[in-house]
mmCIF file of C-alpha atoms in Angstrom:
data_model
loop_
_atom_site.group_PDB
_atom_site.id
_atom_site.type_symbol
_atom_site.label_atom_id
_atom_site.label_comp_id
_atom_site.label_asym_id
_atom_site.label_seq_id
_atom_site.Cartn_x
_atom_site.Cartn_y
_atom_site.Cartn_z
ATOM 1 C CA MET A 1392 0.021 -0.252 0.584
ATOM 2 C CA VAL A 1393 2.709 1.927 0.973
ATOM 3 C CA ARG A 1394 4.666 1.948 -2.619
ATOM 4 C CA LEU A 1395 1.486 2.492 -4.190
ATOM 5 C CA GLY A 1396 0.685 4.976 -2.390
ATOM 6 C CA LEU A 1397 4.288 6.756 -3.226
ATOM 7 C CA SER A 1398 4.227 5.731 -7.343
ATOM 8 C CA SER A 1399 0.881 7.077 -7.094
ATOM 9 C CA TYR A 1400 2.654 10.149 -6.088
ATOM 10 C CA LEU A 1401 4.601 10.114 -7.899
ATOM 11 C CA ASN A 1402 3.828 9.453 -11.113
ATOM 12 C CA SER A 1403 1.817 12.496 -10.963
ATOM 13 C CA GLN A 1404 5.103 14.846 -10.701
ATOM 14 C CA GLU A 1405 6.001 16.277 -14.435
ATOM 15 C CA ASP A 1406 9.469 15.379 -14.348
ATOM 16 C CA ILE A 1407 9.300 11.936 -12.390
ATOM 17 C CA GLU A 1408 8.221 8.777 -13.559
ATOM 18 C CA VAL A 1409 8.398 5.437 -12.310
ATOM 19 C CA VAL A 1410 9.539 3.201 -14.588
ATOM 20 C CA ASP A 1411 8.707 -0.415 -12.730
ATOM 21 C CA GLU A 1412 8.060 -1.679 -8.931
ATOM 22 C CA ALA A 1413 9.612 -4.732 -7.298
ATOM 23 C CA SER A 1414 8.067 -6.311 -3.971
ATOM 24 C CA ASP A 1415 12.149 -7.723 -2.921
ATOM 25 C CA GLY A 1416 15.376 -7.048 -3.486
ATOM 26 C CA HIS A 1417 16.626 -9.900 -5.592
ATOM 27 C CA PRO A 1418 13.709 -8.855 -8.474
ATOM 28 C CA GLY A 1419 14.589 -5.029 -7.539
ATOM 29 C CA VAL A 1420 17.891 -5.627 -8.562
ATOM 30 C CA LEU A 1421 17.177 -7.718 -11.840
ATOM 31 C CA LYS A 1422 14.467 -4.884 -12.919
ATOM 32 C CA ALA A 1423 16.799 -1.993 -11.960
ATOM 33 C CA LEU A 1424 20.253 -3.722 -14.302
ATOM 34 C CA LYS A 1425 17.820 -4.099 -16.756
ATOM 35 C CA LEU A 1426 15.730 -0.469 -16.897
ATOM 36 C CA HIS A 1427 18.819 1.405 -15.274
ATOM 37 C CA PRO A 1428 16.018 4.421 -13.951
ATOM 38 C CA ASP A 1429 17.875 7.152 -12.424
ATOM 39 C CA VAL A 1430 17.399 6.878 -8.965
ATOM 40 C CA ILE A 1431 16.014 3.265 -7.656
ATOM 41 C CA LEU A 1432 14.669 3.907 -4.411
ATOM 42 C CA MET A 1433 15.129 1.227 -1.841
ATOM 43 C CA ASP A 1434 13.244 -0.406 1.153
ATOM 44 C CA LEU A 1435 15.595 -2.086 3.604
ATOM 45 C CA VAL A 1436 13.639 -4.514 5.673
ATOM 46 C CA MET A 1437 12.187 -7.117 2.646
ATOM 47 C CA LYS A 1438 12.063 -10.983 2.444
ATOM 48 C CA GLU A 1439 14.423 -12.439 0.463
ATOM 49 C CA MET A 1440 16.914 -10.477 -0.120
ATOM 50 C CA ASP A 1441 17.398 -6.697 2.305
ATOM 51 C CA GLY A 1442 18.214 -3.244 0.673
ATOM 52 C CA ILE A 1443 21.525 -2.695 1.935
ATOM 53 C CA THR A 1444 22.482 -6.339 0.256
ATOM 54 C CA ALA A 1445 20.422 -5.723 -3.118
ATOM 55 C CA THR A 1446 22.686 -2.255 -2.661
ATOM 56 C CA GLN A 1447 25.549 -3.874 -2.898
ATOM 57 C CA GLU A 1448 24.090 -6.214 -5.211
ATOM 58 C CA LEU A 1449 23.269 -3.882 -7.941
ATOM 59 C CA LEU A 1450 26.481 -1.350 -6.999
ATOM 60 C CA LYS A 1451 28.369 -4.133 -7.802
ATOM 61 C CA GLN A 1452 27.514 -4.857 -11.363
ATOM 62 C CA ASN A 1453 26.395 -1.482 -12.246
ATOM 63 C CA PRO A 1454 28.381 1.100 -10.264
ATOM 64 C CA ALA A 1455 27.161 4.018 -11.669
ATOM 65 C CA ALA A 1456 23.939 3.292 -10.139
ATOM 66 C CA ARG A 1457 22.444 5.393 -7.724
ATOM 67 C CA VAL A 1458 20.569 3.934 -4.958
ATOM 68 C CA LEU A 1459 18.445 5.982 -2.309
ATOM 69 C CA ILE A 1460 17.205 4.552 0.767
ATOM 70 C CA LEU A 1461 13.158 5.066 2.210
ATOM 71 C CA THR A 1462 13.050 3.300 5.370
ATOM 72 C CA SER A 1463 11.597 3.566 8.831
ATOM 73 C CA PHE A 1464 14.969 2.396 10.837
ATOM 74 C CA ILE A 1465 16.818 5.093 12.254
ATOM 75 C CA ASP A 1466 19.262 2.432 13.882
ATOM 76 C CA ASP A 1467 23.449 2.569 13.341
ATOM 77 C CA GLU A 1468 22.835 -0.835 12.111
ATOM 78 C CA LYS A 1469 20.994 -0.094 9.490
ATOM 79 C CA VAL A 1470 22.323 3.266 8.575
ATOM 80 C CA PHE A 1471 26.048 2.700 8.069
ATOM 81 C CA PRO A 1472 25.837 -0.367 6.752
ATOM 82 C CA ALA A 1473 23.710 0.845 3.755
ATOM 83 C CA LEU A 1474 25.596 4.466 3.805
ATOM 84 C CA ALA A 1475 28.674 1.859 3.228
ATOM 85 C CA ALA A 1476 27.057 -0.068 0.505
ATOM 86 C CA GLY A 1477 27.217 3.094 -1.652
ATOM 87 C CA ALA A 1478 23.291 4.545 -1.098
ATOM 88 C CA LYS A 1479 23.338 7.992 -2.426
ATOM 89 C CA GLY A 1480 20.912 8.775 -0.298
ATOM 90 C CA TYR A 1481 19.012 8.207 2.847
ATOM 91 C CA ILE A 1482 15.773 8.919 3.821
ATOM 92 C CA LEU A 1483 12.363 8.481 6.692
ATOM 93 C CA LYS A 1484 8.941 6.976 5.675
ATOM 94 C CA THR A 1485 7.716 9.302 7.808
ATOM 95 C CA SER A 1486 9.521 12.577 5.464
ATOM 96 C CA GLN A 1487 6.364 14.167 3.121
ATOM 97 C CA ALA A 1488 5.791 12.942 -0.448
ATOM 98 C CA THR A 1489 7.076 16.250 -1.343
ATOM 99 C CA GLU A 1490 10.200 15.921 0.413
ATOM 100 C CA ILE A 1491 10.864 12.278 -0.881
ATOM 101 C CA ALA A 1492 10.338 13.902 -4.959
ATOM 102 C CA ASP A 1493 12.844 16.647 -3.715
ATOM 103 C CA ALA A 1494 15.254 13.576 -2.944
ATOM 104 C CA ILE A 1495 14.646 11.587 -5.668
ATOM 105 C CA ARG A 1496 15.652 14.843 -8.063
ATOM 106 C CA GLN A 1497 19.099 15.756 -5.816
ATOM 107 C CA ILE A 1498 19.749 12.206 -6.526
ATOM 108 C CA ALA A 1499 19.156 12.224 -9.653
ATOM 109 C CA GLN A 1500 21.549 15.453 -10.260
ATOM 110 C CA GLY A 1501 24.503 13.645 -8.448
ATOM 111 C CA LYS A 1502 23.812 15.253 -4.818
ATOM 112 C CA ASP A 1503 23.913 12.803 -1.865
ATOM 113 C CA VAL A 1504 20.338 13.638 0.126
ATOM 114 C CA LEU A 1505 20.547 12.720 4.239
ATOM 115 C CA SER A 1506 17.773 13.245 6.628
ATOM 116 C CA ASP A 1507 18.678 15.300 9.341
ATOM 117 C CA ALA A 1508 18.256 12.246 12.159
ATOM 118 C CA VAL A 1509 20.762 10.789 9.596
ATOM 119 C CA LYS A 1510 23.264 13.426 9.352
ATOM 120 C CA GLU A 1511 23.464 14.002 13.160
ATOM 121 C CA LYS A 1512 24.239 10.011 13.811
ATOM 122 C CA ILE A 1513 27.258 10.815 11.052
ATOM 123 C CA SER A 1514 28.067 13.692 12.742
ATOM 124 C CA ALA A 1515 28.024 12.424 16.520
ATOM 125 C CA HIS A 1516 29.786 9.101 15.544
ATOM 126 C CA ASN A 1517 32.153 10.905 13.873
ATOM 127 C CA HIS A 1518 33.090 13.598 16.472
ATOM 128 C CA ARG A 1519 33.114 10.411 19.112
ATOM 129 C CA LYS A 1520 36.790 10.173 20.487
ATOM 130 C CA HIS A 1521 38.558 7.545 19.707
ATOM 131 C CA GLU A 1522 39.005 5.088 22.117
ATOM 132 C CA LEU A 1523 42.468 2.444 22.241
ATOM 133 C CA TYR A 1524 40.222 -0.353 22.672
ATOM 134 C CA ASP A 1525 38.142 0.605 19.452
ATOM 135 C CA ASP A 1526 40.830 -1.344 18.053
ATOM 136 C CA LEU A 1527 40.232 -4.477 19.875
ATOM 137 C CA THR A 1528 38.565 -7.037 17.700
ATOM 138 C CA ALA A 1529 34.952 -8.587 19.267
ATOM 139 C CA ARG A 1530 37.583 -11.276 20.584
ATOM 140 C CA GLU A 1531 39.873 -9.594 22.493
ATOM 141 C CA MET A 1532 37.380 -7.437 23.440
ATOM 142 C CA GLU A 1533 35.758 -10.795 25.262
ATOM 143 C CA VAL A 1534 39.775 -11.729 26.020
ATOM 144 C CA LEU A 1535 39.912 -8.642 28.189
ATOM 145 C CA ARG A 1536 36.539 -8.792 30.083
ATOM 146 C CA LEU A 1537 37.897 -12.442 30.941
ATOM 147 C CA LEU A 1538 40.998 -11.180 32.580
ATOM 148 C CA ALA A 1539 39.151 -8.448 34.174
ATOM 149 C CA ASP A 1540 37.230 -11.057 35.812
ATOM 150 C CA GLY A 1541 40.383 -12.797 37.188
ATOM 151 C CA LEU A 1542 40.699 -15.808 34.784
ATOM 152 C CA SER A 1543 44.144 -16.935 34.154
ATOM 153 C CA ASN A 1544 45.117 -17.745 30.638
ATOM 154 C CA GLN A 1545 43.588 -21.591 31.056
ATOM 155 C CA ASP A 1546 40.810 -20.661 32.533
ATOM 156 C CA ILE A 1547 40.339 -18.334 29.651
ATOM 157 C CA ALA A 1548 41.237 -21.067 26.900
ATOM 158 C CA ASP A 1549 38.520 -23.344 28.628
ATOM 159 C CA THR A 1550 36.075 -21.086 28.905
ATOM 160 C CA LEU A 1551 36.316 -19.721 24.950
ATOM 161 C CA TYR A 1552 37.106 -23.695 23.460
ATOM 162 C CA VAL A 1553 40.823 -22.272 22.048
ATOM 163 C CA SER A 1554 43.720 -23.448 22.714
ATOM 164 C CA ILE A 1555 46.293 -21.315 25.875
ATOM 165 C CA LYS A 1556 48.445 -20.442 22.421
ATOM 166 C CA THR A 1557 45.573 -18.814 20.650
ATOM 167 C CA VAL A 1558 44.910 -16.897 24.373
ATOM 168 C CA LYS A 1559 48.366 -15.963 24.871
ATOM 169 C CA THR A 1560 48.593 -14.702 21.272
ATOM 170 C CA HIS A 1561 44.499 -13.132 22.499
ATOM 171 C CA VAL A 1562 46.637 -11.032 25.295
ATOM 172 C CA SER A 1563 49.715 -10.147 23.561
ATOM 173 C CA ASN A 1564 47.439 -8.092 20.912
ATOM 174 C CA ILE A 1565 45.529 -6.509 23.614
ATOM 175 C CA LEU A 1566 48.625 -5.180 25.527
ATOM 176 C CA GLU A 1567 50.082 -3.857 22.302
ATOM 177 C CA LYS A 1568 46.849 -2.215 21.906
ATOM 178 C CA LEU A 1569 46.196 -0.724 24.596
ATOM 179 C CA GLN A 1570 49.721 -0.135 25.301
ATOM 180 C CA VAL A 1571 50.136 -1.705 28.409
ATOM 181 C CA THR A 1572 52.735 -3.744 29.162
ATOM 182 C CA ASP A 1573 51.286 -6.324 31.571
ATOM 183 C CA ARG A 1574 47.685 -7.983 32.316
ATOM 184 C CA THR A 1575 47.312 -6.167 35.523
ATOM 185 C CA GLN A 1576 47.582 -2.491 33.992
ATOM 186 C CA ALA A 1577 45.177 -4.162 31.588
ATOM 187 C CA VAL A 1578 42.777 -5.121 33.851
ATOM 188 C CA ILE A 1579 43.652 -1.190 35.497
ATOM 189 C CA TYR A 1580 42.435 0.107 32.104
ATOM 190 C CA ALA A 1581 39.318 -2.485 31.223
ATOM 191 C CA MET A 1582 38.004 -1.237 34.923
ATOM 192 C CA LYS A 1583 38.815 2.486 34.068
ATOM 193 C CA HIS A 1584 36.466 2.551 31.175
ATOM 194 C CA GLN A 1585 34.026 0.259 31.960
ATOM 195 C CA LEU A 1586 35.014 -2.297 29.949
ATOM 196 C CA THR A 1587 34.088 -5.125 32.692
ATOM 197 C CA ASN A 1588 31.573 -8.298 32.117
ATOM 198 C CA GLU A 1589 30.069 -6.392 34.981
ATOM 199 C CA GLU A 1590 29.504 -3.012 33.549
ATOM 200 C CA ALA A 1591 28.691 -5.312 30.135
#
């Protein structure tokens, strides 16, 4: 119903023509590759192929394609992957129909279009102070939390079902990335930055 209503409105604009529609990412990619529209209006949450995957696939086969994300979601797990996939715009379904049409026009002209909420999210992300622990992998962070719990290398190996050699490698990497010289300092760092399991 949303697609039908939006399509009807866009077709009523003198300078916009809806050349086709699709209910899912996969057929959407196939149609976009066949028809080469100036702008592809892409939803994110779809049953078979989500919008991020569809955008990646589409741009892999046609790098010149211009994708405008239209979604209800504004969380980091949607915004940043969508933009990283190559989308030229990201706006919300709460936008007025006139705003969506204007966004399509701007994307067609080669401009990037982001909703105010997305701009604020990107700005906050860019201004966040980079911490040393940001460089830790998910596994290294897990090992650090276990170190803070007082577990030995063998205990950590048993907990994570890995070899003690692997744990030693993780600990070595943690010390290097946190710029500390021993486990005790690493634990102090974890507690100071609230990275322990109690704080998680």
